[in-house]
Amino acid sequence: MQTVTILGATGSIGVNTIDVINRHPDKFRVFALTGHRQIDKLIALAEVTNPRYVVVSDEDAFAKAKQVLSKSNCKAELLVGNEALNDVCRAAEVDTVMSAIVGAAGLLPTMAAVKAGKTVLLANKESLVMSGEIFIDAVNEFGASLLPIDSEHNAIFQCLPRDYQYGKVAEHGISKILLTGSGGPFIGLNAEELSEVTPEQACAHPNWDMGQKISVDSASMMNKGLEFIEAKWLFGLKEKDIEVVLHPQSTIHSMVQYLDGSVIAQMGNPDMRTPIAYGLSYPKRISSGVEPLDFSTLKDFTFSQPTKEKYPNLYLCIEACKQGQSATTRLNAANEVAVDAFLRKEITFTDIAKVNQTVLETIPCSKMTSIQQILEHDALARASANTVIRALS
Ligand code: NDP
Ligand code: MG
């Protein structure tokens, strides 16, 4: 029996994780569920998973949570605030933490799980983008197990040799990691049309059903850029080892190309329950509820290259990746602020890349050796992004 804490239980990944867990009551027990503002949903999920704790990170939502919980048939204890997020990650009873809070807010609780030596199922790519080397060093120092949930990285993980040693690309006969991306809902639009798209259109991804922030990131391919950085840290890669390939059908989730000409791909229907189930059951396989691929109806596997003109955010991420830790931290922070402003209709879709580029270029790089420094750099970049947004809107 594995005991699991789910950070961000009320989100898209959180709900999919609960769906997989509920299919296997003999294998998993929920220790804690966390949510931020969706209180009714959090308590409803607690009613079906029976956790020991429910955590509400937004302190303003505590009174409502207390009231809703008291009217439910859930026996869980209610905790509140950010420190409680850390507590339910490092508790002795917990084996596995699903890290599925969106954005930089996921960094500290995920680090708490790492430092407690837990098995960490990482969906929250932003925490690795921000803290890369420090995060991986902590995984090694504290003996945590890190398993990628992001579908591309889960695919790469499945296509790498079982005995893959971190960073030993050439030694394993690997020539390239092929990171696939759908190109998002605007793949057919030109630059002018892109400046007029609405948040509703950006959030309507053709293949995946996801939270708002990652949906906008997918449309701008910032998500693929964040994943480029994520892949670098997860597998110890250099920039030259990774190639981004557009594959609009989202059936191949990524590939590993070997020196002998072989390419190993992981395929499946675009449903996050597959990588979530693999993370939960690794190295075994369990059912996930995902429909099997039907090869009698599959057709039109297409591939192309993403251009810099169309997807500037992807190339900003690759550039930041070369510059190092502080550059990826501030680009991530700028993007979170810019996406938020786009969702509130304060800036246009194409302004997101302008904000990101300005923040990346105006704040100088500095060496990051602690989480504290990373958080300070993140705050600096957020302030700078807000200044750029005020000038644009
Ligand atoms: P959602 O927006 O659907 O969910 C986000 C979760 O984080 C919710 O539980 C939300 O709580 C919580 N949350 C929001 N802000 C805070 C905060 N400040 N402090 C604590 N908790 C907070 O996101 P997704 O599930 O789509 O994505 C989650 C993570 O997984 C992201 O990092 C994303 O990049 C990654 N990911 C997602 C994929 C997907 O298919 N959705 C695929 C691959 C990676 P509440 O709703 O209660 O306010
Ligand atoms: Mg992904």
PDB file of N, CA and C in Angstrom, residues 186-253:
ATOM      1  N   PHE A 186      -3.224  27.264 -32.347  1.00  0.00           N
ATOM      2  CA  PHE A 186      -3.037  28.330 -33.346  1.00  0.00           C
ATOM      3  C   PHE A 186      -2.006  27.969 -34.408  1.00  0.00           C
ATOM      4  N   ILE A 187      -1.786  26.676 -34.605  1.00  0.00           N
ATOM      5  CA  ILE A 187      -0.729  26.240 -35.515  1.00  0.00           C
ATOM      6  C   ILE A 187      -0.934  26.794 -36.933  1.00  0.00           C
ATOM      7  N   GLY A 188      -2.197  27.025 -37.312  1.00  0.00           N
ATOM      8  CA  GLY A 188      -2.461  27.495 -38.678  1.00  0.00           C
ATOM      9  C   GLY A 188      -2.518  29.017 -38.818  1.00  0.00           C
ATOM     10  N   LEU A 189      -2.353  29.760 -37.727  1.00  0.00           N
ATOM     11  CA  LEU A 189      -2.512  31.226 -37.806  1.00  0.00           C
ATOM     12  C   LEU A 189      -1.191  31.930 -38.116  1.00  0.00           C
ATOM     13  N   ASN A 190      -1.268  33.110 -38.752  1.00  0.00           N
ATOM     14  CA  ASN A 190      -0.054  33.903 -38.966  1.00  0.00           C
ATOM     15  C   ASN A 190       0.100  34.924 -37.827  1.00  0.00           C
ATOM     16  N   ALA A 191       1.235  35.653 -37.851  1.00  0.00           N
ATOM     17  CA  ALA A 191       1.579  36.536 -36.733  1.00  0.00           C
ATOM     18  C   ALA A 191       0.483  37.580 -36.469  1.00  0.00           C
ATOM     19  N   GLU A 192      -0.091  38.117 -37.547  1.00  0.00           N
ATOM     20  CA  GLU A 192      -1.123  39.149 -37.380  1.00  0.00           C
ATOM     21  C   GLU A 192      -2.384  38.571 -36.710  1.00  0.00           C
ATOM     22  N   GLU A 193      -2.776  37.394 -37.191  1.00  0.00           N
ATOM     23  CA  GLU A 193      -3.976  36.746 -36.611  1.00  0.00           C
ATOM     24  C   GLU A 193      -3.740  36.392 -35.143  1.00  0.00           C
ATOM     25  N   LEU A 194      -2.485  36.039 -34.827  1.00  0.00           N
ATOM     26  CA  LEU A 194      -2.154  35.639 -33.458  1.00  0.00           C
ATOM     27  C   LEU A 194      -2.387  36.763 -32.456  1.00  0.00           C
ATOM     28  N   SER A 195      -2.160  38.016 -32.884  1.00  0.00           N
ATOM     29  CA  SER A 195      -2.279  39.139 -31.944  1.00  0.00           C
ATOM     30  C   SER A 195      -3.739  39.363 -31.527  1.00  0.00           C
ATOM     31  N   GLU A 196      -4.667  38.725 -32.233  1.00  0.00           N
ATOM     32  CA  GLU A 196      -6.091  38.958 -31.937  1.00  0.00           C
ATOM     33  C   GLU A 196      -6.784  37.805 -31.219  1.00  0.00           C
ATOM     34  N   VAL A 197      -6.045  36.745 -30.900  1.00  0.00           N
ATOM     35  CA  VAL A 197      -6.729  35.587 -30.285  1.00  0.00           C
ATOM     36  C   VAL A 197      -7.117  35.897 -28.837  1.00  0.00           C
ATOM     37  N   THR A 198      -8.194  35.269 -28.387  1.00  0.00           N
ATOM     38  CA  THR A 198      -8.711  35.533 -27.040  1.00  0.00           C
ATOM     39  C   THR A 198      -8.234  34.454 -26.056  1.00  0.00           C
ATOM     40  N   PRO A 199      -8.311  34.739 -24.740  1.00  0.00           N
ATOM     41  CA  PRO A 199      -7.970  33.709 -23.744  1.00  0.00           C
ATOM     42  C   PRO A 199      -8.810  32.447 -23.919  1.00  0.00           C
ATOM     43  N   GLU A 200     -10.089  32.597 -24.277  1.00  0.00           N
ATOM     44  CA  GLU A 200     -10.953  31.417 -24.447  1.00  0.00           C
ATOM     45  C   GLU A 200     -10.423  30.538 -25.573  1.00  0.00           C
ATOM     46  N   GLN A 201      -9.994  31.160 -26.677  1.00  0.00           N
ATOM     47  CA  GLN A 201      -9.442  30.383 -27.796  1.00  0.00           C
ATOM     48  C   GLN A 201      -8.121  29.734 -27.395  1.00  0.00           C
ATOM     49  N   ALA A 202      -7.295  30.468 -26.645  1.00  0.00           N
ATOM     50  CA  ALA A 202      -5.986  29.931 -26.243  1.00  0.00           C
ATOM     51  C   ALA A 202      -6.142  28.737 -25.303  1.00  0.00           C
ATOM     52  N   CYS A 203      -7.215  28.749 -24.513  1.00  0.00           N
ATOM     53  CA  CYS A 203      -7.401  27.663 -23.530  1.00  0.00           C
ATOM     54  C   CYS A 203      -8.070  26.435 -24.131  1.00  0.00           C
ATOM     55  N   ALA A 204      -8.499  26.539 -25.400  1.00  0.00           N
ATOM     56  CA  ALA A 204      -9.172  25.390 -26.028  1.00  0.00           C
ATOM     57  C   ALA A 204      -8.151  24.570 -26.809  1.00  0.00           C
ATOM     58  N   HIS A 205      -7.365  23.770 -26.108  1.00  0.00           N
ATOM     59  CA  HIS A 205      -6.336  22.960 -26.774  1.00  0.00           C
ATOM     60  C   HIS A 205      -7.007  21.850 -27.585  1.00  0.00           C
ATOM     61  N   PRO A 206      -6.503  21.593 -28.834  1.00  0.00           N
ATOM     62  CA  PRO A 206      -7.181  20.598 -29.673  1.00  0.00           C
ATOM     63  C   PRO A 206      -7.100  19.164 -29.121  1.00  0.00           C
ATOM     64  N   ASN A 207      -6.046  18.812 -28.379  1.00  0.00           N
ATOM     65  CA  ASN A 207      -5.880  17.405 -27.976  1.00  0.00           C
ATOM     66  C   ASN A 207      -5.917  17.167 -26.473  1.00  0.00           C
ATOM     67  N   TRP A 208      -5.471  18.149 -25.679  1.00  0.00           N
ATOM     68  CA  TRP A 208      -5.323  17.938 -24.239  1.00  0.00           C
ATOM     69  C   TRP A 208      -6.298  18.820 -23.471  1.00  0.00           C
ATOM     70  N   ASP A 209      -6.775  18.310 -22.337  1.00  0.00           N
ATOM     71  CA  ASP A 209      -7.658  19.078 -21.462  1.00  0.00           C
ATOM     72  C   ASP A 209      -6.844  19.454 -20.222  1.00  0.00           C
ATOM     73  N   MET A 210      -6.470  20.734 -20.099  1.00  0.00           N
ATOM     74  CA  MET A 210      -5.496  21.117 -19.065  1.00  0.00           C
ATOM     75  C   MET A 210      -5.939  22.385 -18.351  1.00  0.00           C
ATOM     76  N   GLY A 211      -5.198  22.768 -17.295  1.00  0.00           N
ATOM     77  CA  GLY A 211      -5.444  24.029 -16.607  1.00  0.00           C
ATOM     78  C   GLY A 211      -5.169  25.214 -17.527  1.00  0.00           C
ATOM     79  N   GLN A 212      -5.645  26.418 -17.100  1.00  0.00           N
ATOM     80  CA  GLN A 212      -5.557  27.607 -17.968  1.00  0.00           C
ATOM     81  C   GLN A 212      -4.126  28.017 -18.293  1.00  0.00           C
ATOM     82  N   LYS A 213      -3.271  28.020 -17.273  1.00  0.00           N
ATOM     83  CA  LYS A 213      -1.911  28.543 -17.488  1.00  0.00           C
ATOM     84  C   LYS A 213      -1.154  27.686 -18.491  1.00  0.00           C
ATOM     85  N   ILE A 214      -1.182  26.372 -18.298  1.00  0.00           N
ATOM     86  CA  ILE A 214      -0.447  25.499 -19.220  1.00  0.00           C
ATOM     87  C   ILE A 214      -1.105  25.490 -20.600  1.00  0.00           C
ATOM     88  N   SER A 215      -2.404  25.741 -20.669  1.00  0.00           N
ATOM     89  CA  SER A 215      -3.058  25.799 -21.986  1.00  0.00           C
ATOM     90  C   SER A 215      -2.545  27.005 -22.773  1.00  0.00           C
ATOM     91  N   VAL A 216      -2.428  28.161 -22.100  1.00  0.00           N
ATOM     92  CA  VAL A 216      -1.882  29.346 -22.782  1.00  0.00           C
ATOM     93  C   VAL A 216      -0.414  29.088 -23.158  1.00  0.00           C
ATOM     94  N   ASP A 217       0.332  28.484 -22.227  1.00  0.00           N
ATOM     95  CA  ASP A 217       1.740  28.156 -22.524  1.00  0.00           C
ATOM     96  C   ASP A 217       1.857  27.208 -23.717  1.00  0.00           C
ATOM     97  N   SER A 218       0.901  26.296 -23.860  1.00  0.00           N
ATOM     98  CA  SER A 218       0.950  25.365 -24.991  1.00  0.00           C
ATOM     99  C   SER A 218       0.686  26.109 -26.290  1.00  0.00           C
ATOM    100  N   ALA A 219      -0.253  27.054 -26.238  1.00  0.00           N
ATOM    101  CA  ALA A 219      -0.588  27.819 -27.442  1.00  0.00           C
ATOM    102  C   ALA A 219       0.589  28.679 -27.894  1.00  0.00           C
ATOM    103  N   SER A 220       1.377  29.195 -26.943  1.00  0.00           N
ATOM    104  CA  SER A 220       2.509  30.070 -27.293  1.00  0.00           C
ATOM    105  C   SER A 220       3.799  29.265 -27.444  1.00  0.00           C
ATOM    106  N   MET A 221       3.746  27.991 -27.173  1.00  0.00           N
ATOM    107  CA  MET A 221       4.898  27.075 -27.126  1.00  0.00           C
ATOM    108  C   MET A 221       5.912  27.439 -26.047  1.00  0.00           C
ATOM    109  N   MET A 222       5.522  28.362 -25.138  1.00  0.00           N
ATOM    110  CA  MET A 222       6.335  28.558 -23.934  1.00  0.00           C
ATOM    111  C   MET A 222       6.416  27.227 -23.188  1.00  0.00           C
ATOM    112  N   ASN A 223       5.308  26.484 -23.228  1.00  0.00           N
ATOM    113  CA  ASN A 223       5.298  25.191 -22.536  1.00  0.00           C
ATOM    114  C   ASN A 223       6.403  24.286 -23.069  1.00  0.00           C
ATOM    115  N   LYS A 224       6.583  24.268 -24.394  1.00  0.00           N
ATOM    116  CA  LYS A 224       7.644  23.412 -24.955  1.00  0.00           C
ATOM    117  C   LYS A 224       9.011  23.930 -24.534  1.00  0.00           C
ATOM    118  N   GLY A 225       9.126  25.259 -24.430  1.00  0.00           N
ATOM    119  CA  GLY A 225      10.388  25.833 -23.963  1.00  0.00           C
ATOM    120  C   GLY A 225      10.682  25.440 -22.522  1.00  0.00           C
ATOM    121  N   LEU A 226       9.646  25.530 -21.665  1.00  0.00           N
ATOM    122  CA  LEU A 226       9.826  25.110 -20.260  1.00  0.00           C
ATOM    123  C   LEU A 226      10.192  23.623 -20.227  1.00  0.00           C
ATOM    124  N   GLU A 227       9.588  22.849 -21.131  1.00  0.00           N
ATOM    125  CA  GLU A 227       9.873  21.406 -21.173  1.00  0.00           C
ATOM    126  C   GLU A 227      11.284  21.117 -21.669  1.00  0.00           C
ATOM    127  N   PHE A 228      11.790  21.980 -22.538  1.00  0.00           N
ATOM    128  CA  PHE A 228      13.185  21.863 -23.001  1.00  0.00           C
ATOM    129  C   PHE A 228      14.110  21.968 -21.783  1.00  0.00           C
ATOM    130  N   ILE A 229      13.842  22.979 -20.947  1.00  0.00           N
ATOM    131  CA  ILE A 229      14.668  23.196 -19.746  1.00  0.00           C
ATOM    132  C   ILE A 229      14.452  22.039 -18.762  1.00  0.00           C
ATOM    133  N   GLU A 230      13.206  21.615 -18.642  1.00  0.00           N
ATOM    134  CA  GLU A 230      12.872  20.497 -17.743  1.00  0.00           C
ATOM    135  C   GLU A 230      13.631  19.231 -18.166  1.00  0.00           C
ATOM    136  N   ALA A 231      13.667  18.967 -19.485  1.00  0.00           N
ATOM    137  CA  ALA A 231      14.359  17.762 -19.986  1.00  0.00           C
ATOM    138  C   ALA A 231      15.850  17.830 -19.680  1.00  0.00           C
ATOM    139  N   LYS A 232      16.415  19.030 -19.843  1.00  0.00           N
ATOM    140  CA  LYS A 232      17.838  19.199 -19.557  1.00  0.00           C
ATOM    141  C   LYS A 232      18.153  18.740 -18.134  1.00  0.00           C
ATOM    142  N   TRP A 233      17.342  19.186 -17.176  1.00  0.00           N
ATOM    143  CA  TRP A 233      17.644  18.875 -15.771  1.00  0.00           C
ATOM    144  C   TRP A 233      17.253  17.459 -15.380  1.00  0.00           C
ATOM    145  N   LEU A 234      16.134  16.983 -15.936  1.00  0.00           N
ATOM    146  CA  LEU A 234      15.689  15.634 -15.545  1.00  0.00           C
ATOM    147  C   LEU A 234      16.676  14.562 -15.986  1.00  0.00           C
ATOM    148  N   PHE A 235      17.245  14.749 -17.199  1.00  0.00           N
ATOM    149  CA  PHE A 235      18.071  13.676 -17.762  1.00  0.00           C
ATOM    150  C   PHE A 235      19.541  14.061 -17.919  1.00  0.00           C
ATOM    151  N   GLY A 236      19.916  15.259 -17.459  1.00  0.00           N
ATOM    152  CA  GLY A 236      21.315  15.683 -17.535  1.00  0.00           C
ATOM    153  C   GLY A 236      21.772  15.916 -18.968  1.00  0.00           C
ATOM    154  N   LEU A 237      20.949  16.615 -19.756  1.00  0.00           N
ATOM    155  CA  LEU A 237      21.246  16.808 -21.185  1.00  0.00           C
ATOM    156  C   LEU A 237      21.921  18.150 -21.444  1.00  0.00           C
ATOM    157  N   LYS A 238      22.544  18.260 -22.610  1.00  0.00           N
ATOM    158  CA  LYS A 238      23.028  19.554 -23.083  1.00  0.00           C
ATOM    159  C   LYS A 238      22.010  20.055 -24.125  1.00  0.00           C
ATOM    160  N   GLU A 239      22.057  21.370 -24.383  1.00  0.00           N
ATOM    161  CA  GLU A 239      21.077  21.936 -25.322  1.00  0.00           C
ATOM    162  C   GLU A 239      21.128  21.208 -26.669  1.00  0.00           C
ATOM    163  N   LYS A 240      22.345  20.846 -27.104  1.00  0.00           N
ATOM    164  CA  LYS A 240      22.493  20.214 -28.424  1.00  0.00           C
ATOM    165  C   LYS A 240      21.884  18.799 -28.464  1.00  0.00           C
ATOM    166  N   ASP A 241      21.615  18.224 -27.322  1.00  0.00           N
ATOM    167  CA  ASP A 241      21.039  16.867 -27.282  1.00  0.00           C
ATOM    168  C   ASP A 241      19.535  16.854 -27.543  1.00  0.00           C
ATOM    169  N   ILE A 242      18.889  18.041 -27.483  1.00  0.00           N
ATOM    170  CA  ILE A 242      17.420  18.075 -27.544  1.00  0.00           C
ATOM    171  C   ILE A 242      16.953  18.765 -28.827  1.00  0.00           C
ATOM    172  N   GLU A 243      16.016  18.130 -29.522  1.00  0.00           N
ATOM    173  CA  GLU A 243      15.416  18.759 -30.707  1.00  0.00           C
ATOM    174  C   GLU A 243      13.900  18.773 -30.538  1.00  0.00           C
ATOM    175  N   VAL A 244      13.299  19.926 -30.792  1.00  0.00           N
ATOM    176  CA  VAL A 244      11.836  20.036 -30.687  1.00  0.00           C
ATOM    177  C   VAL A 244      11.218  19.751 -32.056  1.00  0.00           C
ATOM    178  N   VAL A 245      10.226  18.878 -32.075  1.00  0.00           N
ATOM    179  CA  VAL A 245       9.563  18.486 -33.324  1.00  0.00           C
ATOM    180  C   VAL A 245       8.057  18.726 -33.168  1.00  0.00           C
ATOM    181  N   LEU A 246       7.459  19.410 -34.144  1.00  0.00           N
ATOM    182  CA  LEU A 246       6.001  19.590 -34.104  1.00  0.00           C
ATOM    183  C   LEU A 246       5.306  18.328 -34.622  1.00  0.00           C
ATOM    184  N   HIS A 247       4.322  17.885 -33.851  1.00  0.00           N
ATOM    185  CA  HIS A 247       3.561  16.671 -34.214  1.00  0.00           C
ATOM    186  C   HIS A 247       2.120  16.943 -33.756  1.00  0.00           C
ATOM    187  N   PRO A 248       1.308  17.566 -34.636  1.00  0.00           N
ATOM    188  CA  PRO A 248       0.002  18.086 -34.210  1.00  0.00           C
ATOM    189  C   PRO A 248      -0.958  17.025 -33.678  1.00  0.00           C
ATOM    190  N   GLN A 249      -0.755  15.757 -34.002  1.00  0.00           N
ATOM    191  CA  GLN A 249      -1.725  14.734 -33.576  1.00  0.00           C
ATOM    192  C   GLN A 249      -1.565  14.334 -32.108  1.00  0.00           C
ATOM    193  N   SER A 250      -0.441  14.705 -31.468  1.00  0.00           N
ATOM    194  CA  SER A 250      -0.186  14.379 -30.047  1.00  0.00           C
ATOM    195  C   SER A 250      -0.385  12.896 -29.738  1.00  0.00           C
ATOM    196  N   THR A 251       0.038  12.044 -30.659  1.00  0.00           N
ATOM    197  CA  THR A 251      -0.041  10.595 -30.383  1.00  0.00           C
ATOM    198  C   THR A 251       1.315  10.073 -29.932  1.00  0.00           C
ATOM    199  N   ILE A 252       2.371  10.565 -30.588  1.00  0.00           N
ATOM    200  CA  ILE A 252       3.726  10.285 -30.103  1.00  0.00           C
ATOM    201  C   ILE A 252       4.018  11.336 -29.036  1.00  0.00           C
ATOM    202  N   HIS A 253       4.413  10.909 -27.851  1.00  0.00           N
ATOM    203  CA  HIS A 253       4.605  11.868 -26.761  1.00  0.00           C
ATOM    204  C   HIS A 253       6.047  12.309 -26.596  1.00  0.00           C
TER     205      HIS A 253
END
